[in-house]
């Protein structure tokens, strides 16, 4: 099938969060390392020509902050993010159902979420045509700013498992 029909899904784990005493998990901010590193994910997207045209982000503080840093690097090429409270606490099946709602006009979707869900969903979607090295890397460890790039030819509404090809797993670093 031609590249015209290929959809790209970016699954991004938020940047390194802080653990301030007395702050509930949902309200945890990025730590200084996370604030410094988060823009690198956006820069990686620009440099690798995978700028999203739609962003879905968890409503947790650390994911929203990561999203703001990523968006600052995407500049005017980046879309206005959609903050979705359903992403926080979602398991892989729930996150996939949110992805299934994506309009067909979207060619590249970025989802910013949490462990273990982003890792489990990447593994669940990985087809046998996936890059073995990338799958091994993401299966072994999914650190903060871990980013899986998957490609699929099916409509967003029909993605259901083992039908997206993992083409890259990256952890943007300075």
Short mmCIF file of C-alpha atoms in Angstrom, two decimals:
data_model
loop_
_atom_site.label_atom_id
_atom_site.label_comp_id
_atom_site.label_asym_id
_atom_site.label_seq_id
_atom_site.Cartn_x
_atom_site.Cartn_y
_atom_site.Cartn_z
CA UNK A 1 0.00 0.00 0.00
CA UNK A 2 1.23 3.52 -0.71
CA UNK A 3 2.54 5.84 1.98
CA UNK A 4 -0.59 7.94 1.46
CA UNK A 5 -2.61 5.40 3.46
CA UNK A 6 -0.13 4.91 6.28
CA UNK A 7 -1.11 6.25 9.69
CA UNK A 8 1.54 6.86 12.32
CA UNK A 9 1.00 6.48 16.06
CA UNK A 10 3.47 7.89 18.56
CA UNK A 11 3.16 6.52 22.10
CA UNK A 12 5.13 8.76 24.47
CA UNK A 13 5.72 8.22 28.16
CA UNK A 14 5.90 11.51 30.05
CA UNK A 15 9.27 12.97 31.07
CA UNK A 16 10.87 12.25 34.48
CA UNK A 17 8.52 13.27 37.27
CA UNK A 18 9.28 14.52 40.75
CA UNK A 19 8.01 12.83 43.91
CA UNK A 20 7.20 15.74 46.23
CA UNK A 21 6.02 14.74 49.69
CA UNK A 22 2.27 14.93 50.19
CA UNK A 23 1.39 15.42 46.52
CA UNK A 24 -1.09 12.96 45.03
CA UNK A 25 0.05 11.02 41.97
CA UNK A 26 -2.20 12.90 39.51
CA UNK A 27 -0.66 16.22 40.60
CA UNK A 28 3.01 15.21 40.48
CA UNK A 29 5.08 17.73 38.50
CA UNK A 30 8.06 17.08 36.28
CA UNK A 31 11.37 17.10 38.08
CA UNK A 32 14.23 19.31 36.92
CA UNK A 33 15.59 16.45 34.78
CA UNK A 34 12.16 16.04 33.18
CA UNK A 35 11.83 19.76 32.46
CA UNK A 36 15.25 19.77 30.83
CA UNK A 37 14.66 16.62 28.78
CA UNK A 38 11.00 16.95 27.69
CA UNK A 39 11.68 19.37 24.79
CA UNK A 40 13.96 16.73 23.27
CA UNK A 41 10.96 14.55 22.41
CA UNK A 42 9.48 17.37 20.32
CA UNK A 43 12.82 18.04 18.70
CA UNK A 44 13.15 14.31 17.87
CA UNK A 45 9.74 14.41 16.17
CA UNK A 46 10.73 17.42 14.06
CA UNK A 47 14.14 15.96 13.14
CA UNK A 48 12.59 12.59 12.21
CA UNK A 49 9.70 14.14 10.25
CA UNK A 50 6.96 12.66 12.45
CA UNK A 51 5.23 15.83 13.59
CA UNK A 52 1.78 14.90 14.88
CA UNK A 53 -1.32 16.51 13.46
CA UNK A 54 -3.33 15.44 16.52
CA UNK A 55 -2.26 15.08 20.17
CA UNK A 56 -4.12 13.28 22.95
CA UNK A 57 -2.65 13.82 26.40
CA UNK A 58 -3.47 12.57 29.89
CA UNK A 59 -4.73 15.28 32.24
CA UNK A 60 -2.08 14.49 34.89
CA UNK A 61 0.24 17.43 35.57
CA UNK A 62 3.42 15.63 34.46
CA UNK A 63 1.92 14.62 31.09
CA UNK A 64 0.48 18.10 30.48
CA UNK A 65 3.91 19.60 31.26
CA UNK A 66 5.61 17.14 28.92
CA UNK A 67 3.07 18.03 26.26
CA UNK A 68 3.75 21.76 26.70
CA UNK A 69 7.50 21.20 26.23
CA UNK A 70 6.93 18.97 23.18
CA UNK A 71 4.52 21.51 21.68
CA UNK A 72 7.06 24.29 22.19
CA UNK A 73 9.47 22.38 19.96
CA UNK A 74 6.83 21.56 17.34
CA UNK A 75 6.02 25.25 17.05
CA UNK A 76 3.35 26.26 14.57
CA UNK A 77 3.54 22.82 12.92
CA UNK A 78 2.07 21.24 16.04
CA UNK A 79 -1.65 21.00 16.77
CA UNK A 80 -3.49 22.20 19.86
CA UNK A 81 -3.37 19.21 22.24
CA UNK A 82 -6.54 17.53 23.44
CA UNK A 83 -6.32 16.88 27.18
CA UNK A 84 -8.32 13.72 27.90
CA UNK A 85 -9.00 12.76 31.52
CA UNK A 86 -9.71 9.17 30.42
CA UNK A 87 -6.02 8.58 29.59
CA UNK A 88 -4.89 8.86 33.22
CA UNK A 89 -5.42 5.48 34.83
CA UNK A 90 -6.45 3.81 31.58
CA UNK A 91 -5.28 0.30 30.82
CA UNK A 92 -4.15 -0.66 27.31
CA UNK A 93 -7.65 -1.65 26.14
CA UNK A 94 -9.15 1.66 27.32
CA UNK A 95 -6.32 3.67 25.75
CA UNK A 96 -6.82 1.80 22.48
CA UNK A 97 -10.52 2.63 22.56
CA UNK A 98 -9.59 6.33 22.89
CA UNK A 99 -7.23 5.97 19.90
CA UNK A 100 -10.04 4.24 17.98
CA UNK A 101 -12.03 7.51 18.25
CA UNK A 102 -9.40 9.41 16.23
CA UNK A 103 -10.79 11.08 13.10
CA UNK A 104 -9.69 9.46 9.85
CA UNK A 105 -8.28 12.79 8.67
CA UNK A 106 -5.47 12.37 11.24
CA UNK A 107 -2.30 10.97 9.69
CA UNK A 108 0.02 11.17 12.72
CA UNK A 109 -1.32 10.82 16.26
CA UNK A 110 0.72 11.48 19.41
CA UNK A 111 -0.55 10.00 22.68
CA UNK A 112 1.19 11.14 25.87
CA UNK A 113 0.54 8.81 28.77
CA UNK A 114 1.90 6.65 31.53
CA UNK A 115 3.56 3.36 32.35
CA UNK A 116 2.68 0.57 32.16
CA UNK A 117 -0.09 1.41 29.69
CA UNK A 118 1.95 2.95 26.84
CA UNK A 119 4.41 0.06 26.92
CA UNK A 120 1.69 -2.61 27.09
CA UNK A 121 -0.28 -0.99 24.27
CA UNK A 122 2.81 -0.76 22.06
CA UNK A 123 3.43 -4.46 22.65
CA UNK A 124 -0.23 -5.33 22.00
CA UNK A 125 -0.26 -3.42 18.69
CA UNK A 126 3.13 -4.66 17.44
CA UNK A 127 2.69 -6.76 14.31
CA UNK A 128 5.03 -9.54 13.23
CA UNK A 129 6.40 -7.13 10.59
CA UNK A 130 7.71 -4.85 13.36
CA UNK A 131 11.37 -3.95 13.71
CA UNK A 132 12.63 -6.70 16.07
CA UNK A 133 15.29 -4.52 17.64
CA UNK A 134 12.79 -1.74 18.43
CA UNK A 135 10.31 -4.23 19.92
CA UNK A 136 13.03 -5.79 22.09
CA UNK A 137 14.09 -2.34 23.33
CA UNK A 138 10.57 -1.22 24.23
CA UNK A 139 9.74 -4.58 25.81
CA UNK A 140 12.85 -4.45 28.00
CA UNK A 141 12.57 -0.94 29.34
CA UNK A 142 10.28 2.05 28.71
CA UNK A 143 12.00 4.92 30.54
CA UNK A 144 10.71 8.47 30.86
CA UNK A 145 10.38 9.98 27.35
CA UNK A 146 10.29 6.49 25.85
CA UNK A 147 8.70 6.92 22.43
CA UNK A 148 7.34 4.18 20.18
CA UNK A 149 6.56 4.93 16.54
CA UNK A 150 4.05 2.55 14.95
CA UNK A 151 2.64 2.54 11.43
CA UNK A 152 -0.70 1.10 10.35
CA UNK A 153 -2.78 0.97 7.20
CA UNK A 154 -6.08 0.20 8.95
CA UNK A 155 -8.51 2.96 9.94
CA UNK A 156 -8.00 4.22 13.50
CA UNK A 157 -11.35 2.72 14.49
CA UNK A 158 -10.21 -0.76 13.44
CA UNK A 159 -6.87 -0.96 15.27
CA UNK A 160 -7.23 -3.80 17.72
CA UNK A 161 -3.98 -5.66 18.17
CA UNK A 162 -0.97 -6.93 16.28
CA UNK A 163 -1.89 -4.72 13.32
CA UNK A 164 0.61 -1.88 13.58
CA UNK A 165 4.26 -2.12 12.65
CA UNK A 166 6.74 -0.81 15.23
CA UNK A 167 9.32 1.10 13.22
CA UNK A 168 11.24 2.89 15.97
CA UNK A 169 11.69 3.03 19.70
CA UNK A 170 13.60 6.06 20.90
CA UNK A 171 14.48 7.74 24.14
CA UNK A 172 15.46 11.29 23.16
CA UNK A 173 18.62 12.40 24.95
CA UNK A 174 20.78 15.52 24.73
#
